[in-house]
PDB file of C-alpha atoms in Angstrom:
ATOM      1  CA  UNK B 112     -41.298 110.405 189.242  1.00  0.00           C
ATOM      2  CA  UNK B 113     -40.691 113.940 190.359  1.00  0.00           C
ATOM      3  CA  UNK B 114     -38.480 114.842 187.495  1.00  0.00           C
ATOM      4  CA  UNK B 115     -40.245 112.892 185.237  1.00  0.00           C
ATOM      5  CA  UNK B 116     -43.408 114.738 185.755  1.00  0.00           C
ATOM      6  CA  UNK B 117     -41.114 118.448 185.990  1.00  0.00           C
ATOM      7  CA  UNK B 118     -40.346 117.940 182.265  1.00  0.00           C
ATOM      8  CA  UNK B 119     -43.189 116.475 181.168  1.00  0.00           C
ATOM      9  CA  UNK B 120     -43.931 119.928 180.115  1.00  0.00           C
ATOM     10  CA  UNK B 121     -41.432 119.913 177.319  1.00  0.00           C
ATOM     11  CA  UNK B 122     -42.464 116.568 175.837  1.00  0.00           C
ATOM     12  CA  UNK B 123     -43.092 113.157 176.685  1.00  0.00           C
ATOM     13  CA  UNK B 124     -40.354 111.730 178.878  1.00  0.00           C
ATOM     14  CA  UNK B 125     -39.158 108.375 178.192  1.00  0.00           C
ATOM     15  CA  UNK B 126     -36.939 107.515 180.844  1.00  0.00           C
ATOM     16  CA  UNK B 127     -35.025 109.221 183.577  1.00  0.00           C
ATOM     17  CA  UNK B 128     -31.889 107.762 185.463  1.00  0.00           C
ATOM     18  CA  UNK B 129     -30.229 109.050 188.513  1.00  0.00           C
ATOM     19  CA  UNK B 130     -26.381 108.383 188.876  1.00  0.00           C
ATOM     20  CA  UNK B 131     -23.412 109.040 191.496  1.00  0.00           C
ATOM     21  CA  UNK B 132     -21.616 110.633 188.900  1.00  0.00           C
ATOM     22  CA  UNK B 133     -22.019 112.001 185.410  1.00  0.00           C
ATOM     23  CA  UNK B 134     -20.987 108.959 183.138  1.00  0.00           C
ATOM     24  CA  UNK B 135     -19.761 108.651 179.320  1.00  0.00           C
ATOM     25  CA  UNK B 136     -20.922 106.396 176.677  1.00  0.00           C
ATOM     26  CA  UNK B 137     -24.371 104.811 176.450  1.00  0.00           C
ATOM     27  CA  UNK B 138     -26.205 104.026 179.857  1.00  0.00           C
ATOM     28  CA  UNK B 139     -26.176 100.563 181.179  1.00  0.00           C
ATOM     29  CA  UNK B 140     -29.153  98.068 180.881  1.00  0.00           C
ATOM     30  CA  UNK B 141     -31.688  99.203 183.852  1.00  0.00           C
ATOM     31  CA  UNK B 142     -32.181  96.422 186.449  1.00  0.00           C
ATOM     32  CA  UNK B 143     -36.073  95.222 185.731  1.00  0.00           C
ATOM     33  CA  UNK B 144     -36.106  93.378 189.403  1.00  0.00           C
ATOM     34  CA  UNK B 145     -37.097  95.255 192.748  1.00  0.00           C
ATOM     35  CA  UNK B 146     -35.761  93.339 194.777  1.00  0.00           C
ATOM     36  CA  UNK B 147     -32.318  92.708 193.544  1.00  0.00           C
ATOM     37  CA  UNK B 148     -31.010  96.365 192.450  1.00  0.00           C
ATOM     38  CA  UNK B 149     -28.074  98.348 193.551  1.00  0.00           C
ATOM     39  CA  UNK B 150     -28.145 100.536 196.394  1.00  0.00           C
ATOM     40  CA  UNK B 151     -30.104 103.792 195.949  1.00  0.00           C
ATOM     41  CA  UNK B 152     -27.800 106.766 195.381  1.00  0.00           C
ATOM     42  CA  UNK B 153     -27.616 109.252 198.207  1.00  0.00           C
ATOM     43  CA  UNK B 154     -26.039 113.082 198.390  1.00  0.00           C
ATOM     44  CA  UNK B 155     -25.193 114.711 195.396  1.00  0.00           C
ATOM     45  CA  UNK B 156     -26.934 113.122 191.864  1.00  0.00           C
ATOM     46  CA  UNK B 157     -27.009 113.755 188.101  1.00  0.00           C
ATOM     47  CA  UNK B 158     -30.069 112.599 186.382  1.00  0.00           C
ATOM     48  CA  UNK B 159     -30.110 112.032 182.481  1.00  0.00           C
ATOM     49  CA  UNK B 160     -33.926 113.015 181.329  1.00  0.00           C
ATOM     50  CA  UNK B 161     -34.482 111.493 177.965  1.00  0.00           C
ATOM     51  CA  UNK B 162     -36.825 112.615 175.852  1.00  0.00           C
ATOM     52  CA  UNK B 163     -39.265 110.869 173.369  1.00  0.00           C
ATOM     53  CA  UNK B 164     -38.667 113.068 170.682  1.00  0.00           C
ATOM     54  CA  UNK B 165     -35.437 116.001 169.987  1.00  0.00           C
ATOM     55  CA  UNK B 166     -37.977 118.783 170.529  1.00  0.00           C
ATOM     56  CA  UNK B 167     -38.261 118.120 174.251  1.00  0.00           C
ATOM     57  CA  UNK B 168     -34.402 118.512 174.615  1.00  0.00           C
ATOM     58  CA  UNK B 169     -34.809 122.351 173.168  1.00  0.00           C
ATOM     59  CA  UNK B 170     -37.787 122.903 175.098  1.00  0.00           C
ATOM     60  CA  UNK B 171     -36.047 121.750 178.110  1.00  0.00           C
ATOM     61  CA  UNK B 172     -32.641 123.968 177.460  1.00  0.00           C
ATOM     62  CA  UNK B 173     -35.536 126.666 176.838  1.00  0.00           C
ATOM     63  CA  UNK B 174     -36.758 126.230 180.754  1.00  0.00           C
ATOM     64  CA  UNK B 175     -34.002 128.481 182.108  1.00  0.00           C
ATOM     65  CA  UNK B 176     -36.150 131.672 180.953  1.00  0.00           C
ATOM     66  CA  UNK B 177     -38.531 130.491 183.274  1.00  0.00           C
ATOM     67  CA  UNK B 178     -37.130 131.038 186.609  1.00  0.00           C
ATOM     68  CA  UNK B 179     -36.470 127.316 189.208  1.00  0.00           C
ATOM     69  CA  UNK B 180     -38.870 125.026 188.896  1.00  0.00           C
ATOM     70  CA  UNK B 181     -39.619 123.462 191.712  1.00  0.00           C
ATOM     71  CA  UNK B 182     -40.126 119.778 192.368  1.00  0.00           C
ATOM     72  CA  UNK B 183     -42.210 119.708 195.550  1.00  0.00           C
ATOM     73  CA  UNK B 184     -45.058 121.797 195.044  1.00  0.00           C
ATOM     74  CA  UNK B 185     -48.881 121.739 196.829  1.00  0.00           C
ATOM     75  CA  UNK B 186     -50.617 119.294 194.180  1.00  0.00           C
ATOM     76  CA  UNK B 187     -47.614 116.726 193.823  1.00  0.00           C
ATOM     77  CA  UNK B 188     -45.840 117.136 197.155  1.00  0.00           C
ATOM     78  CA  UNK B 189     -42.790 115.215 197.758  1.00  0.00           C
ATOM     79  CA  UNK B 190     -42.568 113.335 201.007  1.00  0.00           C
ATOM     80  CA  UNK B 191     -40.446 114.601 203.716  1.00  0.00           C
ATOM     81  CA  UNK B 192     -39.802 113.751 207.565  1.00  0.00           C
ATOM     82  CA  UNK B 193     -41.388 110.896 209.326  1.00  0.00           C
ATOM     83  CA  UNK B 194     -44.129 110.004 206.256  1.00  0.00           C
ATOM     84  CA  UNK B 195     -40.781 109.544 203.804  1.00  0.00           C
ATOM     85  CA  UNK B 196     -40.054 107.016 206.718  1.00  0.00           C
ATOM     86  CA  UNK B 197     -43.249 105.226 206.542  1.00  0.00           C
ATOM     87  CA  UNK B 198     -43.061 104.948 202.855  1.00  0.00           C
ATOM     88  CA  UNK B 199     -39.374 103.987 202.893  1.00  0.00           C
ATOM     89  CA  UNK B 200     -40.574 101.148 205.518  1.00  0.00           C
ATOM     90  CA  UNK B 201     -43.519  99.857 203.948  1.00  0.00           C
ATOM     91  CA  UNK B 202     -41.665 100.003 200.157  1.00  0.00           C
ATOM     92  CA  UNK B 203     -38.784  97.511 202.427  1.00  0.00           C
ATOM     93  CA  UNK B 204     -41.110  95.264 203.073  1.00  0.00           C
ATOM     94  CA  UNK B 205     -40.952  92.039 200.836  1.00  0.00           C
ATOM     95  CA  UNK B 206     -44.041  89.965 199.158  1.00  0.00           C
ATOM     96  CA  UNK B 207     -43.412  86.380 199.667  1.00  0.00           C
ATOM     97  CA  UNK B 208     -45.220  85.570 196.476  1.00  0.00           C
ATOM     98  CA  UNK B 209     -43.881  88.173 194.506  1.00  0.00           C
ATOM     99  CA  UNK B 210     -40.412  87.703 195.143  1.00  0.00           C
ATOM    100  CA  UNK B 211     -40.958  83.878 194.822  1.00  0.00           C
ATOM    101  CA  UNK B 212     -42.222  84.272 191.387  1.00  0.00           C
ATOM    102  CA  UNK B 213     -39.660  86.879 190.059  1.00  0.00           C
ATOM    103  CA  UNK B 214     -36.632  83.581 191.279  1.00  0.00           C
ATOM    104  CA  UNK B 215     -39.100  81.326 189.408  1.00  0.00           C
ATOM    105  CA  UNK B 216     -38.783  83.530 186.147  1.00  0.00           C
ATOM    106  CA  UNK B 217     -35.237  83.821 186.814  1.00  0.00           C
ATOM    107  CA  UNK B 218     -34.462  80.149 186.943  1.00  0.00           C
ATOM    108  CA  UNK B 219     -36.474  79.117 184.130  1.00  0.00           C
ATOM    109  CA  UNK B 220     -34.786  81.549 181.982  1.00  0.00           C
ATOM    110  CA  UNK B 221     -31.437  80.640 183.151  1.00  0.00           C
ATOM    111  CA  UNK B 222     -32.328  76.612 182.739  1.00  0.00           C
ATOM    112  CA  UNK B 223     -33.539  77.372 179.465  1.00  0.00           C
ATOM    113  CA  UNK B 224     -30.335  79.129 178.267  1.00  0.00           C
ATOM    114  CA  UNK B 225     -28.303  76.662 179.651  1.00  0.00           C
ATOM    115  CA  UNK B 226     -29.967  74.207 178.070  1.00  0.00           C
ATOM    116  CA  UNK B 227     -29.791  75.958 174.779  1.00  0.00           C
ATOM    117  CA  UNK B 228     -25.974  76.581 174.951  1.00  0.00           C
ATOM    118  CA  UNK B 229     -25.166  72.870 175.759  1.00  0.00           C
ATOM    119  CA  UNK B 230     -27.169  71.658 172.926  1.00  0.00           C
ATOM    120  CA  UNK B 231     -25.227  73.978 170.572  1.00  0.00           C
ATOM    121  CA  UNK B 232     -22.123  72.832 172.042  1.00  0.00           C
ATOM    122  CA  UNK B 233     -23.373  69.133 171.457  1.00  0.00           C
ATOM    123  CA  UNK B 234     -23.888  70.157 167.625  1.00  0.00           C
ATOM    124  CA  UNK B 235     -20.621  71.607 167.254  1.00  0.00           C
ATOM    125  CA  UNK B 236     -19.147  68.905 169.283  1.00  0.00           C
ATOM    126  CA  UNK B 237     -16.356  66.938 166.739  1.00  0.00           C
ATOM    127  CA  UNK B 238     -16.932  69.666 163.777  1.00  0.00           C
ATOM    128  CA  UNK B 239     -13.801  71.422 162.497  1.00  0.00           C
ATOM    129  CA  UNK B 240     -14.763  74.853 161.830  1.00  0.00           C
ATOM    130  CA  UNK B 241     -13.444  76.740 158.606  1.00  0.00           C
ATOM    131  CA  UNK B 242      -9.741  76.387 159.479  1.00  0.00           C
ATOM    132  CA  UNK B 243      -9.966  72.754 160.202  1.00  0.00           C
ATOM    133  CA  UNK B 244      -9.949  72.892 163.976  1.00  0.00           C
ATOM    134  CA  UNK B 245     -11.985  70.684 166.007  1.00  0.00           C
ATOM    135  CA  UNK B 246     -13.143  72.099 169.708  1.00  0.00           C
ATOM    136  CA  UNK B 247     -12.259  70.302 172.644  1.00  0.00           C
ATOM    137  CA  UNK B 248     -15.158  70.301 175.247  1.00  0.00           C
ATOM    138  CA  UNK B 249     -15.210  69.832 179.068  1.00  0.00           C
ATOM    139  CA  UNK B 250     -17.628  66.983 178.564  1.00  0.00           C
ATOM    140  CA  UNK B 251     -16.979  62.990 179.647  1.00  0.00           C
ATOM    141  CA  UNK B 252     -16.515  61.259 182.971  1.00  0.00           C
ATOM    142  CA  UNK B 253     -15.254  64.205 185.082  1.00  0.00           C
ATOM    143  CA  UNK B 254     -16.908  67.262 183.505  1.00  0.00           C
ATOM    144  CA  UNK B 255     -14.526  70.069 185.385  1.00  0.00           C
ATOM    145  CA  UNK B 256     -11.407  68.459 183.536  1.00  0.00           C
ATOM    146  CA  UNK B 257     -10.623  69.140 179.480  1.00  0.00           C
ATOM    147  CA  UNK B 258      -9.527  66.243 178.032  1.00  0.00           C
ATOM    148  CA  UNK B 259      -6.022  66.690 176.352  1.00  0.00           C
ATOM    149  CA  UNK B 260      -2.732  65.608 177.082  1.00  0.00           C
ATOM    150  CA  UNK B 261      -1.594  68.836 178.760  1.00  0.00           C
ATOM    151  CA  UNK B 262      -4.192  68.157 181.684  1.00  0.00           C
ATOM    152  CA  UNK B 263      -2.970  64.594 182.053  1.00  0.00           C
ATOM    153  CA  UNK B 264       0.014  65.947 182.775  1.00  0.00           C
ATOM    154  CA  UNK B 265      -1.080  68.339 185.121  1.00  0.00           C
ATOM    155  CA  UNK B 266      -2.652  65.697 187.117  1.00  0.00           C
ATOM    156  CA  UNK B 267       0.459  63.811 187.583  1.00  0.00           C
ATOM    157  CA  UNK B 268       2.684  66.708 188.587  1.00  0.00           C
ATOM    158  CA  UNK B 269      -0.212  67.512 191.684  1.00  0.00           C
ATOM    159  CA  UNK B 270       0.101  63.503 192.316  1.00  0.00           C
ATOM    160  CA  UNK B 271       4.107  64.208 192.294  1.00  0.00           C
ATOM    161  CA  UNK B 272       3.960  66.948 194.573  1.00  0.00           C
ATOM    162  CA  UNK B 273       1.509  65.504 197.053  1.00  0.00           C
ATOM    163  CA  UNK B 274       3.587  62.542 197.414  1.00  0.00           C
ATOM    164  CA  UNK B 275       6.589  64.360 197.787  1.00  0.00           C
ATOM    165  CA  UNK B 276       4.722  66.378 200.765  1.00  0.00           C
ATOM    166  CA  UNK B 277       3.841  63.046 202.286  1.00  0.00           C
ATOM    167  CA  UNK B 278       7.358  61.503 202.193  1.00  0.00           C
ATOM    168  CA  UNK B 279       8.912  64.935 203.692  1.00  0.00           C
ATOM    169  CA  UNK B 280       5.977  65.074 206.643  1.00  0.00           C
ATOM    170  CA  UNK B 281       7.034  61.034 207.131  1.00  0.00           C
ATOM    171  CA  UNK B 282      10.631  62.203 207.373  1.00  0.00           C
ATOM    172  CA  UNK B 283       9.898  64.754 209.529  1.00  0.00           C
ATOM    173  CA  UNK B 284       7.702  62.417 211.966  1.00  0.00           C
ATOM    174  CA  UNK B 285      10.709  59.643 211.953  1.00  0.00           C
ATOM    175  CA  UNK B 286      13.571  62.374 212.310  1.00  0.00           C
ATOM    176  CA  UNK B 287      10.887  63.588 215.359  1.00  0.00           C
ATOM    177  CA  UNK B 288      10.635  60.029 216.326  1.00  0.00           C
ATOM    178  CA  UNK B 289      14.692  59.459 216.519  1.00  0.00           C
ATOM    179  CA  UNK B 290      15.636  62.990 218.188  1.00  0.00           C
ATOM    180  CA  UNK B 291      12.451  61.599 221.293  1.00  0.00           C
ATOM    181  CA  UNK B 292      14.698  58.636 221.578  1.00  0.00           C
ATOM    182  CA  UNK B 293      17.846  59.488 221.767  1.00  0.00           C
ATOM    183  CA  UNK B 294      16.972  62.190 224.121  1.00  0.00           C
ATOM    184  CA  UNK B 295      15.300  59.478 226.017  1.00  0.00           C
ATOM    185  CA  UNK B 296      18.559  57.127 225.782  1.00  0.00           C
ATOM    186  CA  UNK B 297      20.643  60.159 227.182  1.00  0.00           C
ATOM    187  CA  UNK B 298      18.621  60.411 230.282  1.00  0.00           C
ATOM    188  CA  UNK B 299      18.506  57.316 230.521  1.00  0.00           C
ATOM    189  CA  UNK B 300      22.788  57.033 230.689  1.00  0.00           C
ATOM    190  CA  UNK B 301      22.687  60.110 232.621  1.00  0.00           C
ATOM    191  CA  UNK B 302      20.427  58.591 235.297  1.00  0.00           C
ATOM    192  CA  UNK B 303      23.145  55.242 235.662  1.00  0.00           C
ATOM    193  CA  UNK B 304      26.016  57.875 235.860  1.00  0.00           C
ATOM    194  CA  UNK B 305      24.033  59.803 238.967  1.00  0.00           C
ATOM    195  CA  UNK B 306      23.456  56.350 240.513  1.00  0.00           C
ATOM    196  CA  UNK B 307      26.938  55.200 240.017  1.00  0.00           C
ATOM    197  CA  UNK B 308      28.646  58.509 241.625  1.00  0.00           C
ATOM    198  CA  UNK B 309      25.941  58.532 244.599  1.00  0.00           C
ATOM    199  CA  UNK B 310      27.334  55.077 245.389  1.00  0.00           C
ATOM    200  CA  UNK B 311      30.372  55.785 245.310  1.00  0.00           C
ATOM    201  CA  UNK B 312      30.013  58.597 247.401  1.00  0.00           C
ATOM    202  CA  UNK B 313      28.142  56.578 249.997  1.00  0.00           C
ATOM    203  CA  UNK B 314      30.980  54.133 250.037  1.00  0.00           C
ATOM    204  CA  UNK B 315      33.220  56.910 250.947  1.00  0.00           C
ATOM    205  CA  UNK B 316      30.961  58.656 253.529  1.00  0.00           C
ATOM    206  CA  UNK B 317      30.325  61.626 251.540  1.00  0.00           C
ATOM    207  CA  UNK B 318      26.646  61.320 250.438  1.00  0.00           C
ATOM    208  CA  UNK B 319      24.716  63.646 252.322  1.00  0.00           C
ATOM    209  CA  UNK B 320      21.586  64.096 251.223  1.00  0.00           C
ATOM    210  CA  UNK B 321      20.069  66.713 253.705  1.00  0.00           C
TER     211      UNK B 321
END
């Protein structure tokens, strides 16, 4: 608003953008929404005035002449300190209603153009185009799968890998299952052996426990 007002005095100002960074090309399509925008730009800025009409770019390269021009000044005073903090605050502070409304107006627009790009895609549905080609659409029983040979054969390479997986984990589980029991069977032997030679020894009088 500041700038915007500061070279008013060289025409009428249609629009003025602050960026990061000076930028090539054409500017991108301003964000209409307050409440979902991109993070204000902080530090150093370039703004791009642009001007109604060519005249107010030479009056503007003309303002140099005239010393600074300052942007704060006793009629329009910019707001500094603890009021910028108030205003920051309240301005941070969301309507209910009015953010309600602006999803409502989103939605509706986005239903609408859904609605129009699926009934296109039912017109075109089966038509070969000028070549001769006829589009293939995601449409049918499962929507999220294309319906062509390539995918069928997707499908059963996933259905060949997961029942490899499950084969190797039941492999795994009986080789597990095995290894348990023979380690099992080998205490077991080893626990007949211990008994065997502590008999014997007690035979001979040579078990001595303590």
């Amino acid at each position: 608003d500041s700038l915007s007002r500061l070279f008013s005095r060289c025409g009428r100002v249609q629009s003025v953008d602050v960026c990061e960074k000076p930028v090539p090309g054409e500017k991108k399509e301003k964000l209409k929404s307050k409440f979902f925008s991109c993070k204000p730009v902080t530090g150093f800025q370039v703004a791009y005035v642009v001007f109604r009409k060519p005249a107010g770019v030479q009056a503007a390269k003309a303002l140099s002449r005239e010393g600074p021009l300052l942007i704060s000044t006793e009629s329009h005073p910019v707001k500094t300190g603890i009021s910028k903090w108030i205003s920051s605050y309240a301005a941070s502070v969301v309507d209910r209603e009015e953010l309600k409304a602006e999803v409502d107006a989103y939605m509706q627009d986005y239903d609408k153009k859904m609605a129009e790009e699926e009934a296109k895609a039912a017109k075109e549905e089966g038509v070969p185009d000028e070549e001769g080609w006829v589009k293939v659409t995601r449409k049918g029983r499962k929507p999220g799968l294309p319906r062509t040979e390539a995918a069928n054969l997707r499908v059963l390479e996933r259905e060949k890998q997961k029942r490899a997986r499950k084969e190797l984990l039941n492999f795994y589980a009986w080789q597990h299952r095995e290894t348990k029991r023979e380690h099992i069977a080998q205490l077991r032997k080893k626990f007949e052996e211990d008994k065997q030679r502590i008999a014997l020894m007690r035979a001979q009088r040579k078990f001595r426990p303590y």
